[in-house]
């Protein structure tokens, strides 16, 4: 890489060499004959202190302790199956949902309390290479989502939605007055005073997803929300 | 049915479609053509046109396909009934099952399946129009669709067929050359890694002809991979390089 090309963003594709990376771990980088290469399309952010790799495509890989938003897709005799926007389907046991200890009594009709299509905010308690991710809702703020709306985005876009030191999410919150929670698995829970505001914020989130690699996005998002609020009269 | 052409080359040494022996057909590529797939691509080599769709990694529907240490790669190559001159039965033929297998083996070395154990990555390739070289065009389309889906890959692959027609080694065979030529040698490679992932030969070629053909193929594959990268780059709109 020549000297004049320094301090810039370079688009790299699978198989391209990435030089000067300061990140120790990134699952989308691999070593080939002693050289670091990218495994997915991404941006190489070259700065004086070193380069960092930001994948533009990728998946959510469950980690123990992560707070995720899952969508209930089906259930078995003793647990629900949730789509957590990841290659792996998560499970939530009935006993955990009702906070009952092993052998305790759960309601006769547990599946009426949490139905297919419901969103659940939960924490991953166990995940390894043998079992599917197991979820728990036994913590403050966790459980079935009863109000607001949930938007699904690609998990690699989560850092951009949050922004540097939370700048983007703060902009959205202050411009809309809504409560926005971004789960690491790419699901955003938006709670506003009315549905029109919710729609505007959802559209702003989708805008960040599609334009995440462009500059000046925070200002454009702010302008978009203010403009839409004015047009729709909320 | 095709009839054997009286001659494969004109007085200027050009082929039936006006190409020189080492010339590719016009190649066209596009990604993100299917909204419901995680990744998709359409690739045409002249009149040969294939569509690839990628889904996953996701939970396998058939649990017996699960591999404990890596994702299993599922590839289905299928020719549309209207893709050939005479209507083809939509039922998968022995040939299609075999090509599905060789395509899977051509993609396996580059797809980083170890990142997603116990899942499946599905690649569906549909030949929309067939004019020779469908398996190599399929490999190119599958590679593009995988990259579009964001499946981690060590490198992009591309494929091209080499053949021998009237004792001349030619690049990128079309249907008459494939049917009536003396040999057909599909090659799929990943130039970034210096890796050949598919190498087949149907017919007879000497060592020298094979070497010459392989050199031609690898040069063409490098150009195809470069075109794949350009296609992927343009699909990621207005990247700011300030």
XYZ file of C-alpha atoms in Angstrom:
476
model
C 0.000 0.000 0.000
C 1.537 3.315 -1.044
C 2.135 6.204 1.327
C -0.420 8.583 -0.175
C -3.189 5.997 0.241
C -2.839 6.057 4.028
C -5.647 7.138 6.374
C -8.608 5.952 4.386
C -11.183 3.221 4.062
C -10.562 0.423 1.608
C -13.174 -2.074 0.515
C -11.807 -5.601 0.744
C -13.388 -8.781 -0.543
C -12.977 -12.471 0.380
C -9.373 -13.526 -0.237
C -7.936 -9.976 -0.242
C -4.882 -9.317 1.893
C -5.346 -7.000 4.860
C -2.207 -5.344 6.162
C -1.399 -3.570 9.379
C -4.337 -4.934 11.362
C -4.218 -4.084 15.059
C -7.224 -6.227 16.038
C -6.150 -9.408 17.752
C -9.322 -11.361 17.074
C -11.851 -11.167 14.298
C -13.588 -14.299 13.101
C -13.734 -12.870 9.588
C -9.953 -12.655 9.252
C -7.781 -15.693 8.645
C -4.118 -16.482 8.191
C -2.897 -17.845 4.902
C 0.827 -18.524 4.522
C 1.564 -15.972 7.237
C -0.587 -13.257 5.655
C -3.845 -11.961 7.098
C -6.749 -12.085 4.697
C -10.415 -11.129 4.795
C -13.080 -13.835 4.593
C -16.043 -11.551 3.904
C -16.571 -8.189 2.247
C -15.596 -5.423 4.638
C -13.975 -2.069 5.108
C -10.357 -1.743 6.074
C -10.115 1.413 8.111
C -6.502 2.515 7.755
C -5.263 4.982 10.336
C -1.826 6.051 11.520
C -2.003 3.846 14.606
C -3.007 0.768 12.584
C -5.847 -0.635 10.547
C -9.105 -2.161 11.687
C -11.443 -4.431 9.751
C -15.184 -3.790 9.780
C -17.178 -6.588 8.128
C -20.049 -5.443 5.912
C -21.549 -8.914 5.915
C -21.673 -11.592 8.570
C -23.763 -13.369 11.162
C -24.532 -13.205 14.854
C -22.555 -15.813 16.725
C -24.118 -16.441 20.169
C -22.013 -15.696 23.240
C -22.847 -16.516 26.832
C -24.109 -13.407 28.625
C -25.370 -11.600 25.508
C -28.786 -9.955 25.744
C -30.707 -10.864 22.596
C -34.193 -10.411 21.211
C -35.656 -13.683 19.989
C -38.728 -14.433 17.923
C -40.763 -17.441 19.063
C -41.061 -19.793 16.093
C -42.319 -23.050 17.616
C -42.431 -25.040 20.823
C -41.867 -28.574 22.087
C -43.285 -30.215 25.222
C -41.108 -28.295 27.667
C -39.564 -25.380 25.779
C -39.969 -22.758 23.094
C -37.711 -22.421 20.054
C -36.630 -18.899 19.221
C -35.098 -17.406 16.118
C -32.294 -15.183 17.393
C -31.173 -13.944 13.954
C -28.263 -16.373 14.044
C -27.380 -19.676 12.366
C -28.450 -21.357 15.604
C -31.960 -21.658 17.011
C -32.229 -20.848 20.727
C -34.343 -22.622 23.331
C -36.202 -21.169 26.297
C -37.515 -23.641 28.842
C -40.988 -23.330 30.313
C -39.573 -23.590 33.825
C -37.218 -20.707 33.213
C -39.962 -18.561 31.694
C -42.182 -18.974 34.757
C -39.235 -18.851 37.148
C -40.025 -22.289 38.552
C -37.296 -24.534 39.949
C -36.749 -28.091 38.654
C -39.802 -30.209 39.488
C -41.916 -27.153 40.345
C -45.423 -26.456 39.103
C -45.914 -24.507 35.859
C -49.334 -23.416 34.502
C -51.421 -26.068 32.733
C -51.486 -24.059 29.517
C -47.959 -22.540 29.361
C -48.023 -21.939 25.623
C -50.810 -19.373 25.903
C -48.467 -17.109 27.888
C -45.845 -16.991 25.131
C -47.118 -17.583 21.614
C -45.526 -18.102 18.223
C -44.685 -14.681 16.776
C -43.941 -13.069 20.134
C -40.644 -11.302 20.716
C -38.690 -12.049 23.875
C -35.791 -10.182 25.402
C -33.508 -12.798 26.935
C -29.963 -13.548 28.002
C -27.896 -16.422 26.610
C -26.911 -18.661 29.528
C -25.262 -21.560 27.731
C -23.895 -22.171 24.278
C -21.261 -24.563 23.055
C -20.543 -26.632 19.996
C -22.823 -29.470 21.117
C -25.975 -27.724 22.303
C -28.174 -24.972 20.921
C -28.054 -21.647 22.779
C -30.157 -21.745 25.954
C -31.928 -18.574 27.057
C -33.111 -17.182 30.354
C -35.576 -14.379 31.078
C -34.971 -14.396 34.836
C -33.382 -10.983 35.139
C -34.461 -7.388 35.345
C -35.877 -6.045 32.088
C -36.054 -9.439 30.400
C -39.149 -11.291 29.231
C -41.864 -11.024 26.606
C -41.930 -7.737 24.695
C -45.407 -6.335 25.182
C -45.173 -2.883 23.628
C -43.401 -1.109 20.829
C -42.012 -2.663 17.682
C -39.003 -4.784 16.804
C -36.884 -4.225 13.695
C -34.457 -6.850 12.440
C -31.201 -5.747 10.826
C -28.025 -7.547 9.829
C -26.028 -8.199 13.014
C -22.828 -6.687 11.567
C -24.631 -3.337 11.411
C -25.176 -3.204 15.184
C -21.989 -1.215 15.942
C -23.010 1.369 13.318
C -26.523 1.707 14.796
C -24.980 2.344 18.209
C -22.288 4.606 16.768
C -19.021 5.791 18.275
C -19.559 6.070 22.040
C -23.307 5.691 21.411
C -23.486 8.804 19.201
C -25.938 7.411 16.635
C -28.344 5.868 19.139
C -28.310 9.057 21.214
C -29.116 11.085 18.089
C -32.097 8.837 17.326
C -33.347 8.980 20.913
C -33.082 12.755 21.194
C -34.529 13.438 17.728
C -37.515 11.135 18.207
C -38.010 11.014 21.962
C -38.349 7.243 21.738
C -36.756 4.502 23.786
C -34.511 2.365 21.585
C -32.807 -0.855 22.674
C -30.293 -2.463 20.306
C -29.685 -6.162 20.946
C -26.370 -7.638 19.815
C -28.133 -10.071 17.497
C -29.376 -7.288 15.221
C -32.867 -6.753 16.636
C -33.858 -3.251 17.655
C -36.735 -2.676 20.085
C -38.393 0.710 19.606
C -40.916 2.102 22.075
C -42.504 5.457 21.246
C -45.514 7.535 22.222
C -47.331 6.596 19.027
C -47.082 4.223 16.078
C -46.178 6.897 13.534
C -43.049 7.802 15.508
C -42.224 4.107 15.786
C -42.482 3.810 12.004
C -40.164 6.782 11.498
C -37.543 5.363 13.865
C -37.832 1.924 12.217
C -37.232 3.541 8.831
C -34.237 5.428 10.248
C -32.791 2.132 11.556
C -33.243 0.541 8.126
C -31.570 3.598 6.590
C -28.536 3.065 8.824
C -28.440 -0.599 7.792
C -28.330 0.156 4.071
C -26.055 3.200 4.261
C -23.802 2.119 7.117
C -20.594 2.424 5.097
C -21.157 6.029 4.016
C -19.915 9.115 5.839
C -22.008 11.866 7.403
C -24.728 9.352 8.261
C -25.517 10.606 11.788
C -26.414 14.047 10.448
C -28.535 12.546 7.671
C -30.400 10.309 10.137
C -31.144 13.292 12.388
C -32.335 15.298 9.398
C -34.477 12.360 8.210
C -36.239 11.975 11.585
C -36.859 15.711 11.946
C -38.127 15.994 8.378
C -40.444 12.988 8.724
C -41.800 14.273 12.058
C -42.601 17.566 10.414
C -44.208 15.961 7.345
C -46.270 13.444 9.327
C -47.114 15.931 12.027
C -45.843 14.089 15.112
C -30.638 -31.755 -32.106
C -27.283 -30.233 -32.925
C -25.608 -31.238 -36.157
C -21.840 -31.529 -36.355
C -20.539 -28.392 -38.078
C -18.596 -29.003 -41.301
C -15.662 -27.069 -39.877
C -14.967 -25.458 -36.517
C -12.619 -22.702 -37.740
C -12.808 -20.256 -40.612
C -9.873 -19.211 -42.803
C -8.845 -16.591 -40.200
C -8.670 -19.204 -37.476
C -11.828 -17.896 -35.811
C -14.366 -20.192 -34.196
C -18.050 -20.696 -35.061
C -19.059 -17.705 -32.947
C -16.194 -15.547 -34.226
C -13.897 -16.014 -31.236
C -10.189 -16.751 -31.327
C -9.118 -20.053 -29.696
C -8.041 -18.307 -26.473
C -10.989 -15.943 -26.262
C -13.792 -16.130 -23.695
C -17.435 -15.604 -24.536
C -18.854 -12.285 -23.264
C -19.281 -12.698 -19.511
C -21.991 -10.963 -17.534
C -22.418 -11.081 -13.741
C -24.911 -9.635 -11.291
C -25.408 -10.216 -7.565
C -28.377 -9.790 -5.248
C -30.942 -10.757 -7.872
C -33.194 -12.753 -5.517
C -34.682 -10.867 -2.594
C -35.640 -13.965 -0.597
C -32.202 -15.609 -0.704
C -29.389 -14.656 1.681
C -27.140 -14.297 -1.346
C -27.698 -14.710 -5.066
C -26.024 -14.203 -8.411
C -26.740 -14.587 -12.080
C -23.870 -15.344 -14.433
C -23.849 -15.735 -18.187
C -21.053 -16.976 -20.421
C -22.398 -16.120 -23.876
C -25.709 -17.959 -24.170
C -25.097 -20.065 -21.064
C -26.974 -18.514 -18.159
C -27.091 -19.762 -14.561
C -28.743 -18.481 -11.419
C -27.359 -19.303 -7.960
C -29.024 -18.802 -4.581
C -27.410 -19.280 -1.171
C -29.218 -19.823 2.138
C -27.630 -20.128 5.548
C -25.756 -20.970 7.590
C -28.930 -22.227 9.232
C -30.296 -25.112 11.261
C -30.529 -28.136 8.986
C -34.010 -29.452 8.304
C -32.661 -32.983 8.096
C -30.703 -33.539 11.280
C -28.701 -36.456 9.834
C -26.794 -33.986 7.665
C -25.300 -32.332 10.767
C -21.531 -32.330 11.088
C -20.242 -31.795 14.645
C -17.167 -29.760 13.725
C -18.222 -27.705 10.731
C -21.122 -26.575 8.594
C -22.218 -29.005 5.927
C -22.274 -27.622 2.426
C -25.268 -28.641 0.345
C -25.137 -27.967 -3.389
C -27.937 -28.643 -5.835
C -27.259 -28.185 -9.547
C -30.385 -28.340 -11.641
C -31.186 -27.649 -15.270
C -34.477 -25.937 -15.954
C -36.685 -27.924 -18.371
C -36.547 -25.000 -20.831
C -32.776 -24.568 -20.630
C -31.921 -27.030 -23.377
C -32.942 -27.289 -27.027
C -35.198 -30.260 -26.319
C -37.291 -30.099 -23.163
C -35.473 -31.701 -20.275
C -37.386 -33.604 -17.637
C -37.329 -31.639 -14.367
C -36.426 -34.819 -12.488
C -32.755 -34.675 -11.379
C -30.678 -36.859 -13.641
C -27.613 -38.901 -12.744
C -25.527 -36.190 -14.452
C -27.067 -33.447 -12.311
C -26.448 -35.424 -9.123
C -22.817 -35.867 -10.181
C -22.346 -32.189 -11.052
C -23.897 -31.216 -7.693
C -21.222 -33.352 -6.042
C -18.289 -31.961 -8.047
C -19.506 -28.409 -7.480
C -19.682 -29.059 -3.743
C -16.143 -30.384 -3.849
C -15.052 -27.341 -5.868
C -16.481 -24.966 -3.238
C -15.558 -26.844 -0.056
C -11.853 -25.829 -0.040
C -12.717 -22.118 -0.050
C -15.765 -21.947 2.237
C -14.733 -21.592 5.899
C -17.228 -24.106 7.245
C -15.432 -24.554 10.600
C -16.921 -21.277 11.888
C -20.456 -22.651 11.977
C -20.522 -26.235 13.275
C -23.845 -28.103 13.170
C -25.362 -25.857 10.526
C -25.973 -26.146 6.818
C -25.053 -23.794 3.993
C -27.267 -24.425 0.999
C -26.331 -23.514 -2.569
C -28.957 -23.898 -5.274
C -27.836 -23.524 -8.871
C -30.409 -23.389 -11.642
C -29.301 -23.483 -15.274
C -31.659 -21.161 -17.117
C -30.052 -21.484 -20.527
C -27.512 -24.067 -21.560
C -24.914 -23.578 -24.280
C -21.946 -25.532 -22.924
C -19.851 -24.883 -19.833
C -22.744 -24.910 -17.374
C -20.777 -26.494 -14.521
C -18.018 -23.907 -14.725
C -20.484 -21.014 -14.974
C -22.294 -22.582 -12.006
C -19.101 -22.573 -9.929
C -18.596 -18.880 -10.732
C -22.221 -18.043 -9.878
C -22.102 -20.085 -6.649
C -18.902 -18.335 -5.563
C -20.459 -14.920 -6.177
C -23.676 -15.854 -4.380
C -21.717 -17.163 -1.369
C -19.762 -13.915 -1.163
C -23.005 -11.943 -1.531
C -24.526 -13.921 1.348
C -21.548 -13.036 3.538
C -20.473 -16.656 3.980
C -16.810 -16.532 5.091
C -14.601 -17.669 2.221
C -10.849 -18.046 1.879
C -11.049 -16.778 -1.705
C -13.383 -16.453 -4.636
C -13.403 -19.204 -7.233
C -14.293 -19.136 -10.908
C -14.471 -21.777 -13.579
C -13.882 -22.146 -17.284
C -13.734 -25.114 -19.652
C -10.847 -25.935 -21.956
C -11.353 -28.173 -24.951
C -9.803 -29.585 -28.049
C -11.534 -29.008 -31.366
C -9.985 -30.057 -34.690
C -6.700 -30.557 -32.788
C -6.715 -26.962 -31.527
C -6.847 -26.195 -27.814
C -9.699 -23.745 -27.241
C -10.969 -21.777 -24.263
C -14.562 -21.715 -22.996
C -16.353 -24.280 -25.132
C -19.806 -23.644 -26.513
C -22.391 -26.363 -27.166
C -21.267 -27.600 -30.645
C -17.611 -27.604 -29.564
C -18.560 -29.476 -26.389
C -20.656 -32.050 -28.266
C -18.414 -32.669 -31.247
C -14.964 -31.703 -30.007
C -12.260 -34.195 -29.069
C -11.897 -33.217 -25.430
C -13.507 -31.122 -22.708
C -11.623 -30.105 -19.563
C -13.495 -28.009 -16.969
C -11.279 -26.177 -14.468
C -12.339 -24.294 -11.336
C -9.668 -22.415 -9.392
C -9.057 -19.834 -6.699
C -6.248 -17.630 -8.093
C -5.820 -15.744 -4.796
C -4.748 -18.982 -3.109
C -3.127 -20.617 -6.155
C -5.548 -23.496 -5.745
C -7.297 -25.635 -8.356
C -10.513 -26.968 -6.854
C -12.005 -28.783 -9.849
C -10.178 -30.455 -12.710
C -11.972 -32.888 -14.973
C -11.222 -34.283 -18.388
C -13.551 -35.880 -20.851
C -11.710 -37.056 -23.985
C -8.043 -37.289 -24.859
C -5.414 -34.560 -24.598
C -1.639 -34.826 -24.651
C 0.465 -33.576 -21.751
C 1.496 -30.514 -23.783
C -2.097 -29.741 -24.748
C -3.208 -30.133 -21.144
C -0.480 -27.790 -19.948
C -1.290 -25.221 -22.615
C -4.998 -25.510 -21.863
C -4.447 -25.186 -18.134
C -2.373 -22.033 -18.615
C -5.155 -20.569 -20.766
C -7.773 -21.572 -18.188
C -5.917 -20.107 -15.204
C -5.375 -16.811 -17.042
C -9.088 -16.649 -17.893
C -10.052 -17.598 -14.322
C -7.919 -14.762 -12.930
C -9.812 -12.353 -15.161
C -13.145 -13.893 -14.128
C -12.329 -13.547 -10.426
C -11.348 -9.921 -11.030
C -14.730 -9.407 -12.702
C -16.426 -11.104 -9.720
C -14.697 -8.641 -7.400
C -15.780 -5.698 -9.539
C -19.364 -7.004 -9.464
C -19.291 -7.361 -5.667
C -17.701 -3.917 -5.272
C -20.371 -2.240 -7.361
C -23.082 -4.050 -5.377
C -21.856 -2.301 -2.237
C -22.949 1.169 -3.212
C -20.999 4.404 -2.825
C -18.224 3.391 -0.512
C -16.551 6.517 0.714
C -12.769 6.409 0.558
C -12.038 9.759 2.169
